[in-house]
CSV table of C-alpha atoms and ligand atoms in Angstrom, one decimal:
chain,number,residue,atom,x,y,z
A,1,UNK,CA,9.2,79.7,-35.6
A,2,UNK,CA,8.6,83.3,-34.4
A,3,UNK,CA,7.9,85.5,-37.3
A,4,UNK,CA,8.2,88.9,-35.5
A,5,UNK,CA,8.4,91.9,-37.4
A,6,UNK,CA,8.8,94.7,-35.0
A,7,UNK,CA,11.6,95.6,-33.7
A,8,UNK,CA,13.0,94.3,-30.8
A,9,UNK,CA,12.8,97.0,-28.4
A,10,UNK,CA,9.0,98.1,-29.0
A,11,UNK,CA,7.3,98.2,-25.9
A,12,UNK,CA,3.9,96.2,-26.2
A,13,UNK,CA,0.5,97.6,-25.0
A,14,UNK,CA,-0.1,94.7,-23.0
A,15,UNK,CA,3.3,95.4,-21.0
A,16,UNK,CA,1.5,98.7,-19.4
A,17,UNK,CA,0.0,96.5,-16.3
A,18,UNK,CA,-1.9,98.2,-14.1
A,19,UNK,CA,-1.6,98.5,-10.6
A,20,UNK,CA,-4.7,96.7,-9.6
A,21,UNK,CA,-3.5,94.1,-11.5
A,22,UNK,CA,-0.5,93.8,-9.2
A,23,UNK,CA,-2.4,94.0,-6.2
A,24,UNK,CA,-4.8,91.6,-7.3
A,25,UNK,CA,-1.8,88.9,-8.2
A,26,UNK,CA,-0.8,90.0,-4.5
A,27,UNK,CA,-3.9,88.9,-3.2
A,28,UNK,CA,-4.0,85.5,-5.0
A,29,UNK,CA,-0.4,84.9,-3.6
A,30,UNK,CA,-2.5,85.5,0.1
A,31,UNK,CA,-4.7,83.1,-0.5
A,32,UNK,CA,-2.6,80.6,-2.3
A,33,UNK,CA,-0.7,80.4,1.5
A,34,UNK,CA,2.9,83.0,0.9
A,35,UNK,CA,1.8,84.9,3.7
A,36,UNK,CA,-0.5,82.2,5.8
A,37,UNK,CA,2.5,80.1,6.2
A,38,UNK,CA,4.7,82.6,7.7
A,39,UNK,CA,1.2,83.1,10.3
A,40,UNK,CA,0.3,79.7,10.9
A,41,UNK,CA,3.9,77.9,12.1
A,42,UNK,CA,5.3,79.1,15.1
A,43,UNK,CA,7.6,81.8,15.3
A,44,UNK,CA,10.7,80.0,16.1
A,45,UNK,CA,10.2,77.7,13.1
A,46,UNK,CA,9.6,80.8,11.0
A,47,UNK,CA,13.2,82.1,12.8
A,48,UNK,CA,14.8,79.4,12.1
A,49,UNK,CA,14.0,78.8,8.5
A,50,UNK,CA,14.6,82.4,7.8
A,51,UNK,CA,18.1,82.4,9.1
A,52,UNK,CA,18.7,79.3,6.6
A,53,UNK,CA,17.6,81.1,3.7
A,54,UNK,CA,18.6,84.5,4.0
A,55,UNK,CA,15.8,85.5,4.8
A,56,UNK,CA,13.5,83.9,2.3
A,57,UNK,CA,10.7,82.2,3.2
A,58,UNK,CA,12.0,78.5,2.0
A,59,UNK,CA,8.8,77.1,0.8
A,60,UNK,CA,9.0,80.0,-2.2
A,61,UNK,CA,12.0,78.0,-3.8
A,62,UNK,CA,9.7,74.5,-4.2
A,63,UNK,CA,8.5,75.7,-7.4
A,64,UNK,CA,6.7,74.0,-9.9
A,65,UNK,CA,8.6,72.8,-13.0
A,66,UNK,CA,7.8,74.8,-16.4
A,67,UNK,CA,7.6,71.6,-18.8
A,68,UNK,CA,7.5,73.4,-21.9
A,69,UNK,CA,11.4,73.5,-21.5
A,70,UNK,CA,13.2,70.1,-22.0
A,71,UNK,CA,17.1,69.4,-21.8
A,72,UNK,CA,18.2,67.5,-24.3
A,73,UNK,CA,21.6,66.8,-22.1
A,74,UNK,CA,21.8,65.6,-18.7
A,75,UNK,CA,21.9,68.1,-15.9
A,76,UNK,CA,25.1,68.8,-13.9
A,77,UNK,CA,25.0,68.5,-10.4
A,78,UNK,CA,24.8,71.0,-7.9
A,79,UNK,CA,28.3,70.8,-7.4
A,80,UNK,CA,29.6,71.0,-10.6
A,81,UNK,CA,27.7,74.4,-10.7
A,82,UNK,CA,28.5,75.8,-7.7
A,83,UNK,CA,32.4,75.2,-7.5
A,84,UNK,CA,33.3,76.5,-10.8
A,85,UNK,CA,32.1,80.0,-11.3
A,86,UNK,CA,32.9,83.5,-13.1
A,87,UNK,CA,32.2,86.6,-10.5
A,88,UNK,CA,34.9,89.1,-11.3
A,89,UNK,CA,34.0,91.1,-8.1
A,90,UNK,CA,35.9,88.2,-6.3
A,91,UNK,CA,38.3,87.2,-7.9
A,92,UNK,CA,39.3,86.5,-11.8
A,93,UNK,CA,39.6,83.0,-11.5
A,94,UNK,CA,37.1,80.1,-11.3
A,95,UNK,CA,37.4,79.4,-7.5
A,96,UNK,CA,35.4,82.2,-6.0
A,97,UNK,CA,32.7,80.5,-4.0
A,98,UNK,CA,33.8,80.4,-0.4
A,99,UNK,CA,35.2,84.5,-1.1
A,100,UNK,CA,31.4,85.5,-2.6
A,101,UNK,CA,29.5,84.3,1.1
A,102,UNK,CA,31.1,87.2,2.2
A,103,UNK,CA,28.7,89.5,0.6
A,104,UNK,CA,25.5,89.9,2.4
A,105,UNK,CA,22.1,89.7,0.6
A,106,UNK,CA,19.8,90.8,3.2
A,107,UNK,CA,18.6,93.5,3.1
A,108,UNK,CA,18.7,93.9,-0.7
A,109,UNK,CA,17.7,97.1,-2.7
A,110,UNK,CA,16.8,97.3,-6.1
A,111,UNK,CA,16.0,100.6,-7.4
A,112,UNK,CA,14.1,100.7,-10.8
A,113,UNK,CA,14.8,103.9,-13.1
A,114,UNK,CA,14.9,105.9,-15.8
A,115,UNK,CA,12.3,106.0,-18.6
A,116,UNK,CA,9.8,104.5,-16.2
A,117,UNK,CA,6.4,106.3,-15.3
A,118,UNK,CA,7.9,106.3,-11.2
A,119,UNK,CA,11.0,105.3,-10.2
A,120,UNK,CA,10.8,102.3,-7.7
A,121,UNK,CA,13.1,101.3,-5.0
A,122,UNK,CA,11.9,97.9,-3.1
A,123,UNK,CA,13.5,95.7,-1.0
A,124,UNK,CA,14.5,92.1,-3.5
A,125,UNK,CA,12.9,90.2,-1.1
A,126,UNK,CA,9.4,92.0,-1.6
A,127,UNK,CA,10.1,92.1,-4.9
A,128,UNK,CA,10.3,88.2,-5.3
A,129,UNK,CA,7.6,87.9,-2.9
A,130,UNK,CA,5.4,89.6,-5.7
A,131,UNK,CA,6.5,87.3,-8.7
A,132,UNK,CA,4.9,83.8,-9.2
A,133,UNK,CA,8.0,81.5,-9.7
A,134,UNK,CA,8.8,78.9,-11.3
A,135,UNK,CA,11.5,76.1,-12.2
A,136,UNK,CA,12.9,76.1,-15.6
A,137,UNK,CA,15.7,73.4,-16.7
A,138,UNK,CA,18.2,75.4,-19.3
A,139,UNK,CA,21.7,75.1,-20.8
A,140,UNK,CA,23.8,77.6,-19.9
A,141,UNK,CA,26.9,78.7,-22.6
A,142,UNK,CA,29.9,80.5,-21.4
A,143,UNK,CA,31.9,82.5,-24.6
A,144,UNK,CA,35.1,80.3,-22.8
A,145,UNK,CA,34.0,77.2,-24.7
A,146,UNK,CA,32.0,75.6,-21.3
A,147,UNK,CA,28.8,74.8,-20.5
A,148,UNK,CA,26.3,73.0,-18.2
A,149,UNK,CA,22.5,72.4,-17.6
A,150,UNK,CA,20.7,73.0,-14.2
A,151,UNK,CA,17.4,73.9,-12.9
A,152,UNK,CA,16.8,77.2,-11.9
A,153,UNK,CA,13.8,78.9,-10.0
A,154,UNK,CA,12.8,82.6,-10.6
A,155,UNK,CA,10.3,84.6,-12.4
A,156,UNK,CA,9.7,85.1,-16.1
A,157,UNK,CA,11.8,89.0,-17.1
A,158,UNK,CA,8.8,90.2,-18.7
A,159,UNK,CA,7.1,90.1,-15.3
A,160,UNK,CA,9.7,92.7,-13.9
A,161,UNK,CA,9.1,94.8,-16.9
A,162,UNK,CA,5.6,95.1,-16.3
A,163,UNK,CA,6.1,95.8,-12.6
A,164,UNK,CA,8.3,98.4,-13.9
A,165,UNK,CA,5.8,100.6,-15.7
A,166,UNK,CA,8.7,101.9,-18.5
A,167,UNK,CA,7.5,104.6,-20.7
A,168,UNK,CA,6.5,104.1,-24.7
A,169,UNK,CA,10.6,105.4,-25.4
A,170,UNK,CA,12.4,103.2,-23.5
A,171,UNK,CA,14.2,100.7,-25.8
A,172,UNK,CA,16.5,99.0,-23.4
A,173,UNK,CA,17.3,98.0,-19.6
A,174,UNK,CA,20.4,98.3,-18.4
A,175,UNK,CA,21.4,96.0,-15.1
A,176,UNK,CA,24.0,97.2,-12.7
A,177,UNK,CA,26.0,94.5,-9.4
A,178,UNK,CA,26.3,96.3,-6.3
A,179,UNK,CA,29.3,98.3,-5.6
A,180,UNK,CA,31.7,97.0,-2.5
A,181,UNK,CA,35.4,97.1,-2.3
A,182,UNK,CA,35.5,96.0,1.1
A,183,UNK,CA,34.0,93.0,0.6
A,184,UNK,CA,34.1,92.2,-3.2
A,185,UNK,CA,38.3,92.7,-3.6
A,186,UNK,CA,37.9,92.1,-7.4
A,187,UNK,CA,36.6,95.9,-7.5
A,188,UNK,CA,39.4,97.0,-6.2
A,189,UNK,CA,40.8,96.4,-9.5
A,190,UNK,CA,41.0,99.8,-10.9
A,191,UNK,CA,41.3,98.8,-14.5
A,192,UNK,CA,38.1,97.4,-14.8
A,193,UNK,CA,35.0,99.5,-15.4
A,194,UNK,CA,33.0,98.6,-12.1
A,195,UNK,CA,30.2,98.1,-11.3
A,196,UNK,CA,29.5,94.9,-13.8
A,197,UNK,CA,26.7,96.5,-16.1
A,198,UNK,CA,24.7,94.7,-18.8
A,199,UNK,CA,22.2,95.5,-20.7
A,200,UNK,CA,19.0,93.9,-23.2
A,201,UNK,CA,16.5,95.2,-25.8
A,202,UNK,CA,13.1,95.4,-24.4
A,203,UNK,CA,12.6,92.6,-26.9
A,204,UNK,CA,15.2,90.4,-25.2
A,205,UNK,CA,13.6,91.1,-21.5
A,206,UNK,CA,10.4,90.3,-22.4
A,207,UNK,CA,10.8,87.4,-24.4
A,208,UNK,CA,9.3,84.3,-22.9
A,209,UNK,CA,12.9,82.8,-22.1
A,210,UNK,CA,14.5,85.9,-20.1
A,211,UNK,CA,13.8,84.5,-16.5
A,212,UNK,CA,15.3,86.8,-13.4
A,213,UNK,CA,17.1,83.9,-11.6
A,214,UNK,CA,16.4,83.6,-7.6
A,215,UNK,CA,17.6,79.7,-6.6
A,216,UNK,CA,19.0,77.3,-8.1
A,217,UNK,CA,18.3,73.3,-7.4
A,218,UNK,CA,15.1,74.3,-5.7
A,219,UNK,CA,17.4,76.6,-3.4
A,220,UNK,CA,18.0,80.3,-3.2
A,221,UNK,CA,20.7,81.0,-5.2
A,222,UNK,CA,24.1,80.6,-3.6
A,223,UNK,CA,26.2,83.8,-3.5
A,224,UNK,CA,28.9,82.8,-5.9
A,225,UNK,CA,26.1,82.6,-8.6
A,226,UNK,CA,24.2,86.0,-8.0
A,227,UNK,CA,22.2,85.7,-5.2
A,228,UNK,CA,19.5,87.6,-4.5
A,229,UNK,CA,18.8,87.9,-8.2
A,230,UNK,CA,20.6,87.6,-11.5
A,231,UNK,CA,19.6,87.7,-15.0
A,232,UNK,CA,19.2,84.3,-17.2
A,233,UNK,CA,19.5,84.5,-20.9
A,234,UNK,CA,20.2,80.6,-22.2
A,235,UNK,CA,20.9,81.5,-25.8
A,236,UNK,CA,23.2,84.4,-25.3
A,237,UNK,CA,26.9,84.0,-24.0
A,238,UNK,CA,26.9,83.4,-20.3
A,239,UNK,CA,28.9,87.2,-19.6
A,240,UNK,CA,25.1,88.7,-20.3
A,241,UNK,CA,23.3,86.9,-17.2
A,242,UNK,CA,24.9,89.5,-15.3
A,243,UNK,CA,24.6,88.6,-11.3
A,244,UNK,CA,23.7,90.3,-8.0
A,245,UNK,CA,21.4,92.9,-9.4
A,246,UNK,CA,20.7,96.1,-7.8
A,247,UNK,CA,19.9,98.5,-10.2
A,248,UNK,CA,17.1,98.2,-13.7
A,249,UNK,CA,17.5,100.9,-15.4
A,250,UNK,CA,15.0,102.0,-19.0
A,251,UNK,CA,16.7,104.3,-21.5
A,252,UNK,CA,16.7,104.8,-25.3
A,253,UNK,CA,20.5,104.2,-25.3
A,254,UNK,CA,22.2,101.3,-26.5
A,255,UNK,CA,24.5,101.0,-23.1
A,256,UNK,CA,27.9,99.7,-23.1
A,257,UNK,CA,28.3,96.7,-20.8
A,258,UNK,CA,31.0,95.8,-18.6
A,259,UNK,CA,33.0,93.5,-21.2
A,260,UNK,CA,32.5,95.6,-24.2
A,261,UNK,CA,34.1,98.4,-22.7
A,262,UNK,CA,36.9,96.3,-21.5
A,263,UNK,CA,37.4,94.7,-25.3
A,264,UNK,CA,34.8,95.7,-27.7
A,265,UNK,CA,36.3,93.8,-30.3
A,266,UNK,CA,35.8,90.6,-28.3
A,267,UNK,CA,32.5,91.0,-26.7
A,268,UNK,CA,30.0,92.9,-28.1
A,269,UNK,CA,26.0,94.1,-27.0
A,270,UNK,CA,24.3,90.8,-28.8
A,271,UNK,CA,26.5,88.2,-27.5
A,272,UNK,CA,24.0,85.6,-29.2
A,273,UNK,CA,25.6,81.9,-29.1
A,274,UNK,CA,26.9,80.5,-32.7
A,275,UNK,CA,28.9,77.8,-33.4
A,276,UNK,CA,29.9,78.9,-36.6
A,277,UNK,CA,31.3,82.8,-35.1
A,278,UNK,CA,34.8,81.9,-33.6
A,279,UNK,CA,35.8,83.8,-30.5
A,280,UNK,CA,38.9,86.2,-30.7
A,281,UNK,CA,40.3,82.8,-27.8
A,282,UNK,CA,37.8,80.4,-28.3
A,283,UNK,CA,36.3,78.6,-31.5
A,284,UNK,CA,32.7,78.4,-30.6
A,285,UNK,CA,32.3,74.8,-32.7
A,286,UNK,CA,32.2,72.4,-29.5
A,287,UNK,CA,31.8,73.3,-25.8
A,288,UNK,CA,33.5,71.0,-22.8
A,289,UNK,CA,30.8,70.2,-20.1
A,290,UNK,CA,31.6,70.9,-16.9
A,291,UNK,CA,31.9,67.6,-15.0
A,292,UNK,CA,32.0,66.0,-18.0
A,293,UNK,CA,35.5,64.6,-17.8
A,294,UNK,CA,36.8,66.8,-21.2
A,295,UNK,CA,33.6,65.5,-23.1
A,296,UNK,CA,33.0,67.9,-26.4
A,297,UNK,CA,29.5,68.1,-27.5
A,298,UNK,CA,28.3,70.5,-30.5
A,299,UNK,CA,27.4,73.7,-30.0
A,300,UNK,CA,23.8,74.7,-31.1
A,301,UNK,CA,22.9,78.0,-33.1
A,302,UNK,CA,21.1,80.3,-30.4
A,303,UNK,CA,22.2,77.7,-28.2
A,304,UNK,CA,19.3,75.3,-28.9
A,305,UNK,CA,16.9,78.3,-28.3
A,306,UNK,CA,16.3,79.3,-32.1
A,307,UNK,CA,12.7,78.8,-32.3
A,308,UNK,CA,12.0,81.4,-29.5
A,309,UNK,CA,14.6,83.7,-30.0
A,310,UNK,CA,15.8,83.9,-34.1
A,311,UNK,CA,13.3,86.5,-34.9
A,312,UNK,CA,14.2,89.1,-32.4
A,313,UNK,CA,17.4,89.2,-34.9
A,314,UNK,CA,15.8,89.1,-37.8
A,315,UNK,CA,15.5,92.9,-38.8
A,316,UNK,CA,18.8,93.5,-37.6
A,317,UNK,CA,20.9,93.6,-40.4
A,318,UNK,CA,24.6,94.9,-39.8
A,319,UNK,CA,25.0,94.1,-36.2
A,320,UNK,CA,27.3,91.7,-35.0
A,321,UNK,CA,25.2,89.7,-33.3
A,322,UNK,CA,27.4,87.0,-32.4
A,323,UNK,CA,29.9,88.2,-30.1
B,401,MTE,N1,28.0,89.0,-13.2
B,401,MTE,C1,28.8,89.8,-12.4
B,401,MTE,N2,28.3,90.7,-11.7
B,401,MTE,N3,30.2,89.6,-12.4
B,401,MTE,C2,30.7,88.7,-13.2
B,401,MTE,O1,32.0,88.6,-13.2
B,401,MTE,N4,30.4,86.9,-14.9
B,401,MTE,C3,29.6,86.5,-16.0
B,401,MTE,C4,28.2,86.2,-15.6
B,401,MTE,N5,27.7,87.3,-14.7
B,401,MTE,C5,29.9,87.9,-14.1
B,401,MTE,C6,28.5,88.0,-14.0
B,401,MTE,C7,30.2,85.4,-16.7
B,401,MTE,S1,31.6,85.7,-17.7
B,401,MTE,C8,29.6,84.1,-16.7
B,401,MTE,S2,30.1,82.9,-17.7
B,401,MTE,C9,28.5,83.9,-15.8
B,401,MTE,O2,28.1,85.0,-14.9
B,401,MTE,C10,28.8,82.7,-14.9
B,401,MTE,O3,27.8,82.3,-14.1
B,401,MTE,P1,28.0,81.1,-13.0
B,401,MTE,O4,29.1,81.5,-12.2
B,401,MTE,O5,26.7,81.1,-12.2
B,401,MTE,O6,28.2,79.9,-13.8
C-alpha cells in the first residue's frame, strides 16, 4: 500500500528531465532499430506499411508486455471493444465506429501549454516516436454500469509530463479533443460544451498507472477509440480517459471537464470507481461485461487498482471523490 503524504498535485524533482536526457533516450531508440528499420527495407515496403497504419511505423505497436499488471478476468475480444464505443463527437449512441474513420489522424498536433517552462507544439507521431511503449492488460469501468479488459499499447503519463517541462505551480493538466464539425456531427450539438475537456492532478498523471494510450491489440488505436492518442486511467470512470488528444495543458486551476459542466451533480473532477457510491442512473454494485451475454460480476473499490492509487486520496478529505 502506497503511503503518500503529499499532496497529489506536487510536482516531484525528479519530473524536471533534462533535455539531454531526452536526446539521449532518442539515441537509444536509434540504436535499438526505430529509425534503422524505416532505412534498411525498401521504400515501397516502408510505403506500403505506412499507408496501413496511418502513418506509424507498424513495428512500434509490437510492444513488450508490462507483467507487473495481471487481469484477473478474461480479456474481451477486439471486437467487443471496437463495436461498442462512447465518442460524443459522433454520435450519442454506442454505434459510432464506422462515422469516427472519418476523422483523419495524420498529421496530428499536440500543443503542450500553460505553466510549462516552453510551450511545445509537435507533431503525435514524433511525439510517440520519442516514448518507449509498452503493452499493459487493464479493466476498463464505464460510470453506465459496463466494463471490459483489453490490452493496450502506449507510454507511461508520467513520461509526457517530463517531456513537458511544467513549472513548480502547476497542479493539474487539463486535455482537450480536436474541434471539427464537419466531420465530427456530434459537435454540432450546440448544447454541449465542446471541445471534450478533461482534466487530472499532477499526482494522477504521473502515477505509475496513467498510460497515454496509442494501439490497442498490438494495433494503433482505431479511430472510434481515440486514435492517435487518448488518456487511460483504469481506476477512474471510463468519461476521464478522454480520447483524441490535441491539447495538454498545466495550470493551478482545478478545470471543469466536459461532463461536470454538463451535470455537476452527476459527474464530478475525481470520478474514482466505487461500488458502494451509486450513480444518480446507475448503482455502481455490479458491472455487465461487454460480450459477456448479461453476466454481472462485482465491482472493485478503485476498480481493483487500490494498492496503486488509494493514497493519492488519502489527504483529501471533503471531496467527492467518487463521482
Ligand atoms: N473522449 C471524447 N473525446 N469524447 C467522448 O465522448 N467518451 C468517454 C471516454 N472518452 C468520450 C471520450 C466515455 S463516456 C467513455 S466510457 C470512454 O471514452 C469509452 O471509451 P471506448 O469507446 O474506447 O470504450
Amino acid at each position: 500500500m502506497l503511503t503518500k503524504s503529499k499532496p497529489s498535485w506536487s510536482i516531484s524533482e525528479n519530473l524536471i528531465t533534462p533535455e539531454s536526457a531526452f536526446k539521449n533516450r532518442r539515441a537509444i531508440l536509434k540504436t535499438i532499430g526505430i529509425s534503422s528499420i524505416l532505412t534498411t527495407i525498401s521504400p515501397n515496403v516502408v510505403g506500403s506499411a505506412v499507408a496501413s497504419t496511418g502513418g506509424l511505423n507498424p513495428n512500434l505497436f509490437s510492444a513488450k508486455r508490462n507483467l507487473k499488471y495481471e487481469l484477473d478476468r478474461p480479456l474481451n475480444t477486439e471486437k467487443d471493444v471496437t463495436t461498442y464505443n462512447n465518442f460524443y463527437e459522433f454520435g450519442s449512441h454506442k454505434l459510432i465506429s464506422k462515422d469516427a474513420q472519418k476523422l483523419q489522424t495524420k498529421p496530428w498536433t499536440v500543443t503542450i501549454d500553460g505553466m510549462v517552462e516552453k510551450p511545445i507544439i509537435i507533431d503525435a507521431h514524433t511525439l510517440i516516436s520519442k516514448m518507449q511503449l509498452e503493452e499493459r492488460l487493464y479493466r476498463f469501468r464505464c460510470v453506465e454500469a459496463w466494463s471490459m479488459a483489453l490490452p493496450w499499447t502506449g507510454f507511461p503519463m508520467r513520461d509526457l509530463v517530463k517531456f513537458s517541462r511544467p513549472l513548480k505551480k502547476a497542479k493539474y493538466v487539463v486535455m482537450e479533443t480536436f474541434m471539427n464539425s464537419a466531420i465530427a456531427k456530434g459537435q454540432k450539438q450546440f448544447w454541449y460544451p465542446w471541445p471534450y475537456r478533461e482534466g487530472l492532478t499532477i499526482g494522477e498523471a504521473t502515477n505509475e498507472l496513467a498510460l497515454i494510450g496509442v494501439g490497442a491489440y498490438g494495433k494503433p488505436l482505431p479511430k472510434q477509440m481515440g486514435a492517435p492518442l487518448r488518456l487511460v486511467v483504469p481506476w477512474k470512470y471510463g468519461f476521464k480517459s478522454i480520447k483524441s488528444i490535441v491539447r495538454f495543458s498545466f495550470t493551478d486551476k482545478r478545470p471543469v471537464s466536459f461532463w461536470e459542466t454538463v451535470q455537476s451533480e452527476e459527474y464530478g473532477f475525481w470520478a474514482n470507481v466505487n461500488p458502494k457510491v451509486p450513480h444518480a442512473r446507475w448503482s455502481q454494485e455490479t458491472e455487465r461485461v461487454l460480450g459477456g451475454g448479461g453476466k454481472r460480476i462485482k465491482t472493485l473499490i478503485y476498480n481493483g487498482y487500490e494498492e496503486q492509487v488509494a493514497g493519492l486520496y488519502r489527504n483529501l478529505k471533503g471531496e467527492s471523490l467518487y463521482y
